[in-house]
Every structure is written in structure tokens, then in C-alpha cells.
Amino acid sequence: MYYAAESYPSPGYPVKDPCLSFWLQNTRSSSLVGHRTTESLPPSVDVVIIGSGLSGAATAYYLLTGLNSPKSVLMLEAREACDGATGRNGGHCRPYVFQGYHEYKKIFGKEEALKIIAFDMANLHLMTELIEKEQIDCDFWLGESFETCLDQEAADKKLDSYQAFKEDGGPIEGVVKMTTDSDEAKRLTRMRNAVLTASFPAASLFPYKLVSHLLQLCISKFGLNLQTHTPVTAVGTSAQTITKADAQWIITTPRGKVMANKVVFATNAYTATLLPEFLGNIVPGQGQCAAIVPTPSYSGKGMMDKTCCYSWGKDNFDYLIQRPKDGIIILGGGKDSSPSPGAILGCTNDSGRPGEGGKQAEITEYFKSAMDKYFGGWHAPNSDQSGDSLRSGEGFLYDWTGIMGFTRDNIPFVGNVEGKPGAYVIAGHCGHGMARIASCAKGLAMLISGGSWSDTNLPESFRPTKKRMRQTSQTTKNNEEN
Ligand SMILES: Cc1cc2nc3c(=O)[nH]c(=O)nc-3n(C[C@H](O)[C@H](O)[C@H](O)COP(=O)(O)OP(=O)(O)OC[C@H]3O[C@@H](n4cnc5c(N)ncnc54)[C@H](O)[C@@H]3O)c2cc1C
């Protein structure tokens, strides 16, 4: 994906009237709503974390439960807790197991590409371990996911990646089951046009419940101070300290200033507002998801036993999970049906209102018919229902939007911001954060606590180096010239 860095203005701040996702609609009784651990802001702390999505929450958790944990951690959030992309995503924790390998290899070479793919699977294990250890009630389901291609163009692309991964020694045995027989792929996936499918381990969960549990644990047991509705408007340092290893950061909010030894930007799509060097390096982009009540043939014993992502053409795809707890299907994607895909990239409006820069009515319409379009027997009468019409309350329930942070090389920025001692970033998750953030946060917490990069297990390519930022800007220029 290439775009002109100069054409993206500062993302600004999260809009003031965000819509409620399926997850947020169902957690209005949370004690975190409007939470402020202390009435006013502390004048100084060891670490300030900006942002309370999964990146902020997991970083706080690993910092406060790890070695050399800081004495005081303050989290500043512009909105309610977990009210950004994490609170409005697809609930899919689904690693890349071979998908994307080909592209990563072209950019980073074989060794690094293998490391990036392996990192996702390690994250799935870490998420499982974390949820079990802390007994987090977040509707966590661990099973498998289908990667299904609906035409030959998409199938050829996936097979290229699969073959390259296999030839380079990537772990396929016992992890990926590839089916290239289209009849078998159709039978397995129940998808009318399946050309091939591959299955592999993946999970689904209720993202808000995961994050709110982590935050509540950090507040009640480890002394985290969470301040919602406190946007950070500037982060600076006095001229005397910027060159020192122990710079004192000044964090400005409408409620006052806080001094901190270290500051973590867990601000995903909005990072460039506070760190202008990320302008064009992390670009916001809107996503849309829907909750769908299944028909009888996809309920009860007919529920899907795997999550899935299905693709067609050059790069069109949707993804879905079916929640074991209530059968609700969460479907995301639909970009192919957007008349103005350009409005999606660069957009920071997650108010959910239709209209310019808002929720796209065409995607909403697409969600209403997507299950029937792709999945065989969606309307099949296995009860007393007949014909094509859905019962009242069945099918499309609601849809919403959220804002992601995209990078040009399709990997996040994690680590110390080069040239800014004490400033760390964990952002730019490219719509794939649930599959990576826990491991990124664990690694970042080690760095913040004084560990070395090699302790973190983070792929070298994730580092927010000046060179990486220059390179991606250069890639843009070259592509514009070509
Ligand atoms: C519609 C949609 C569907 C998705 N589906 C999936 C999926 O199924 N699987 C998957 O892996 N990923 C998915 N993603 C991506 C995933 O949600 C993100 O990668 C992940 O949640 C990013 O987490 P985060 O904590 O870094 O960012 P966020 O959750 O966006 O958190 C950033 C926080 O920073 C706050 N903030 C920003 N600026 C400031 C400031 N100046 N001061 C104070 N606070 C500030 C924001 O309010 C926000 O709460 C989806 C995203 C969307 C939008």
C-alpha cells in the first residue's frame, strides 16, 4: 500500500462522539466508564502511558508485573477506557501463519520475514497464557480459522506465499492444513465459491472485556492511575534534558501538566499528532464491522466451527468470527463495496454516522447480504422457516466504524523512538493488532524496565528507527515517480 506522506495531515485527536460497537454497547455497566483513579493528575510519575487500548493496557500490565517495575504509572486516555480501535474491532485473534510471507520476504528478506510470522504464533500462545493465568472472562475461544480464496486470482496469491514459506523452512507441518480441491474447500467452509482453503490455529474474544480486566487488575493490585477523558495535547521536554539519557518529559493535558521520566505512545492511529515524525509513517484508516444474528442453519449445531477470512480479486477480503457464547457473527471488511475507498484511508471519523468520512452506507448494505451471498444454506429451512425472508430480529443487527493505524511496511512500530530518550511507541498495528499486541507490549515493557533489545524477542524490523521512517518516505516518493 503506497500513499503520499505529504498528503496526510495530522490525524488530530479522537473525535468526541464515537459510535458504540457491539462490544461497547454490551459493557455500559463497567466500573471503568468515566473512571479517574485520582481526582486530579499527579504532578510527576515514573511512566506515562498515553492510550488505553490493548497496547496501553498490555504495556501497563507487563510493566507493573515484570522485573524492575516502575513505582508509578499513569495512563491518560482521551475518551472512555478502550474506546479506540480495540473497543470496536472484529474480536479476531488470528495469526499470519504463511499469509503475507511473500510480501514480507520481499521487503525484509527471508530470516526477518520468518521471524515476523513466528511472532504472531508466539502471540497467540502468550494471549492464551495471559487469559488463563489471570482468569480473564473475555469469551475467549481457541480453535482454528479458515483462510479461503473465492477466485483463482486470490488463490494464486495465497499459494505463492504458502509455497515460499514452505520452501524457506517455515513451520507448516501440524500447523496449516491446505486444501486445494475446490469441492472439498466448499464442503469444509460452506462457502459457495471456495477455490481453496487453509486452516490453522486462531482465537476469538471480547476485546473490551480483556482490556477492562487488565486495567482493573493493574489499578486494584499494582497501583495504575487511569485517567479517562484526559487527552494529551503536547509532549515535550525542556531543552536542558533532551540530550540526556534521563530526559524529563512534560505531558500537557487540559487538566494540567505531568512530569515523567518515560512516556509511552500507545496512540495507534493518532500517534503523529503528538510525534510528528510519524506523519505519513502511521496513517489512520477507517474499518467497518457488523454484528449478525444467525439463521437457524447457522445456529445451534449448525454454528461455524472455525473463524474465517475470505478473499477475492487482487486484495479484497472480509473476516468473521461466530461467538460461541451467543452465536452472534461479527463480520468485518466490505471495502470492495465502497464507492470511495480513498475516503477510508486518512479517515479519523468513527462517529458511526453515515455521510462524508463517516460510516459508508454501501458497506452497511453489503453486510446485510454478505452471509447469504457467500455462505451456502444461509436461508436453508432447517426449522419451520421457509423461503428467503428472515424472521424479524434475524440477520444484520448493527454496524459500526473504528480507526486503525497503517504503516507502509505492514508491521507496527515498537520500541524507543530514536533520538528521544525515554520516549517509546507501540502503534501502527495495521488492522492486525489483536494478533500481535500482547507480545509487542511484553517486549516493550522489558525495554522500558532497562532490558536490551535482544531480551525482547521483537523482530528487529519493528524498531522505530529514523532509517525505517526515511526509507518508507523514500518508498512513497519512488512510487509516486514511477
Ligand atoms: C473495525 C475494526 C476491525 C478490526 N478487526 C480486527 C480483528 O478482527 N483482529 C485484529 O487483530 N485487529 C483488528 N482490528 C485492529 C485492532 O483493533 C487494532 O490493531 C488494535 O486494537 C490497536 O490497539 P491499540 O491499543 O494500539 O489502539 P487503540 O485501541 O486505537 O487505542 C489507542 C487509544 O489512544 C487514545 N488516544 C489517542 N490519542 C490520544 C491523545 N492525544 N491523548 C489521550 N489518548 C489518546 C485513543 O482514544 C485510544 O483509546 C480492527 C480494527 C477496526 C477499527
Coordinates of C-alpha atoms and ligand atoms in Angstrom, one line a residue, residues 12-14 50-56 76-80 82-94 230-233 266-270 274 285-289 319 400-404 426-435 437, ligand 1:
G12 CA -5.6 15.2 15.3
Y13 CA -7.5 13.8 18.3
P14 CA -10.1 11.0 18.6
I50 CA -0.9 7.6 26.5
G51 CA -3.9 5.5 25.3
S52 CA -5.9 2.7 26.9
G53 CA -6.5 0.3 24.1
L54 CA -4.9 -3.2 24.2
S55 CA -1.4 -1.6 23.5
G56 CA -1.7 0.7 26.5
L76 CA -4.0 9.1 30.1
E77 CA -6.9 8.4 27.8
A78 CA -8.7 11.0 25.6
R79 CA -12.1 9.1 25.7
E80 CA -13.5 6.3 27.8
C82 CA -10.7 1.1 25.5
D83 CA -12.8 3.3 23.2
G84 CA -10.5 3.3 20.2
A85 CA -9.8 0.5 17.7
T86 CA -9.7 -2.2 20.4
G87 CA -13.2 -1.4 21.6
R88 CA -14.6 -1.7 18.1
N89 CA -12.7 -4.4 16.2
G90 CA -13.7 -7.8 14.9
G91 CA -12.7 -9.8 18.0
H92 CA -10.4 -12.0 15.9
C93 CA -7.0 -13.0 17.2
R94 CA -5.7 -14.7 14.1
T230 CA -7.9 13.4 29.5
P231 CA -6.5 14.0 26.1
V232 CA -2.8 14.7 25.8
T233 CA -2.3 17.8 23.8
A266 CA 0.0 3.7 22.7
T267 CA -2.0 6.0 20.5
N268 CA -2.1 3.9 17.3
A269 CA -3.8 5.9 14.5
Y270 CA -3.3 9.2 16.3
L274 CA 2.0 14.0 19.3
G285 CA -7.8 4.3 8.2
Q286 CA -11.4 3.5 8.9
G287 CA -12.8 0.0 9.3
Q288 CA -16.4 -1.1 9.5
C289 CA -17.8 -4.2 11.2
Y319 CA -13.3 -11.7 8.0
W400 CA -20.1 0.5 13.4
T401 CA -16.8 2.0 12.5
G402 CA -13.3 2.2 14.1
I403 CA -10.0 3.8 13.2
M404 CA -6.8 1.7 12.6
I426 CA 3.7 0.8 20.3
A427 CA 1.5 1.7 17.4
G428 CA 0.7 1.2 13.8
H429 CA -0.8 -2.3 14.1
C430 CA -2.3 -2.3 10.5
G431 CA -5.6 -3.8 11.5
H432 CA -3.9 -6.8 12.9
G433 CA -3.3 -5.7 16.5
M434 CA -5.1 -8.5 18.3
A435 CA -2.7 -10.9 16.7
I437 CA 0.0 -6.6 20.6
Ligands
LIG1 C1 -13.4 -2.1 12.6 C2 -12.1 -2.7 13.0 C3 -12.0 -4.1 13.0 C4 -10.8 -4.7 13.4 N1 -10.7 -6.1 13.5 C5 -9.6 -6.7 13.9 C6 -9.6 -8.1 14.1 O1 -10.6 -8.8 14.0 N2 -8.4 -8.6 14.5 C7 -7.3 -7.8 14.7 O2 -6.2 -8.4 15.0 N3 -7.3 -6.5 14.7 C8 -8.5 -5.9 14.3 N4 -8.5 -4.5 14.2 C9 -7.4 -3.8 14.6 C10 -7.2 -3.7 16.1 O3 -8.4 -3.3 16.7 C11 -6.1 -2.7 16.4 O4 -4.9 -3.1 15.8 C12 -5.8 -2.7 17.9 O5 -7.0 -2.6 18.6 C13 -4.9 -1.4 18.2 O6 -4.9 -1.3 19.6 P1 -4.2 0.0 20.2 O7 -4.3 -0.1 21.7 O8 -2.8 0.1 19.6 O9 -5.0 1.2 19.6 P2 -6.5 1.8 20.1 O10 -7.3 0.7 20.6 O11 -7.0 2.6 19.0 O12 -6.1 2.6 21.3 C14 -5.4 3.9 21.2 C15 -6.0 4.8 22.3 O13 -5.3 6.0 22.3 C16 -6.2 7.0 22.6 N5 -5.6 8.3 22.2 C17 -5.2 8.7 21.0 N6 -4.7 9.9 21.0 C18 -4.7 10.3 22.3 C19 -4.3 11.5 23.0 N7 -3.7 12.5 22.3 N8 -4.5 11.6 24.3 C20 -5.0 10.6 25.0 N9 -5.4 9.4 24.4 C21 -5.3 9.3 23.1 C22 -7.4 6.7 21.8 O14 -8.6 7.3 22.3 C23 -7.5 5.2 22.0 O15 -8.3 4.8 23.1 C24 -9.7 -3.9 13.8 C25 -9.8 -2.5 13.8 C26 -11.0 -1.9 13.5 C27 -11.2 -0.4 13.6

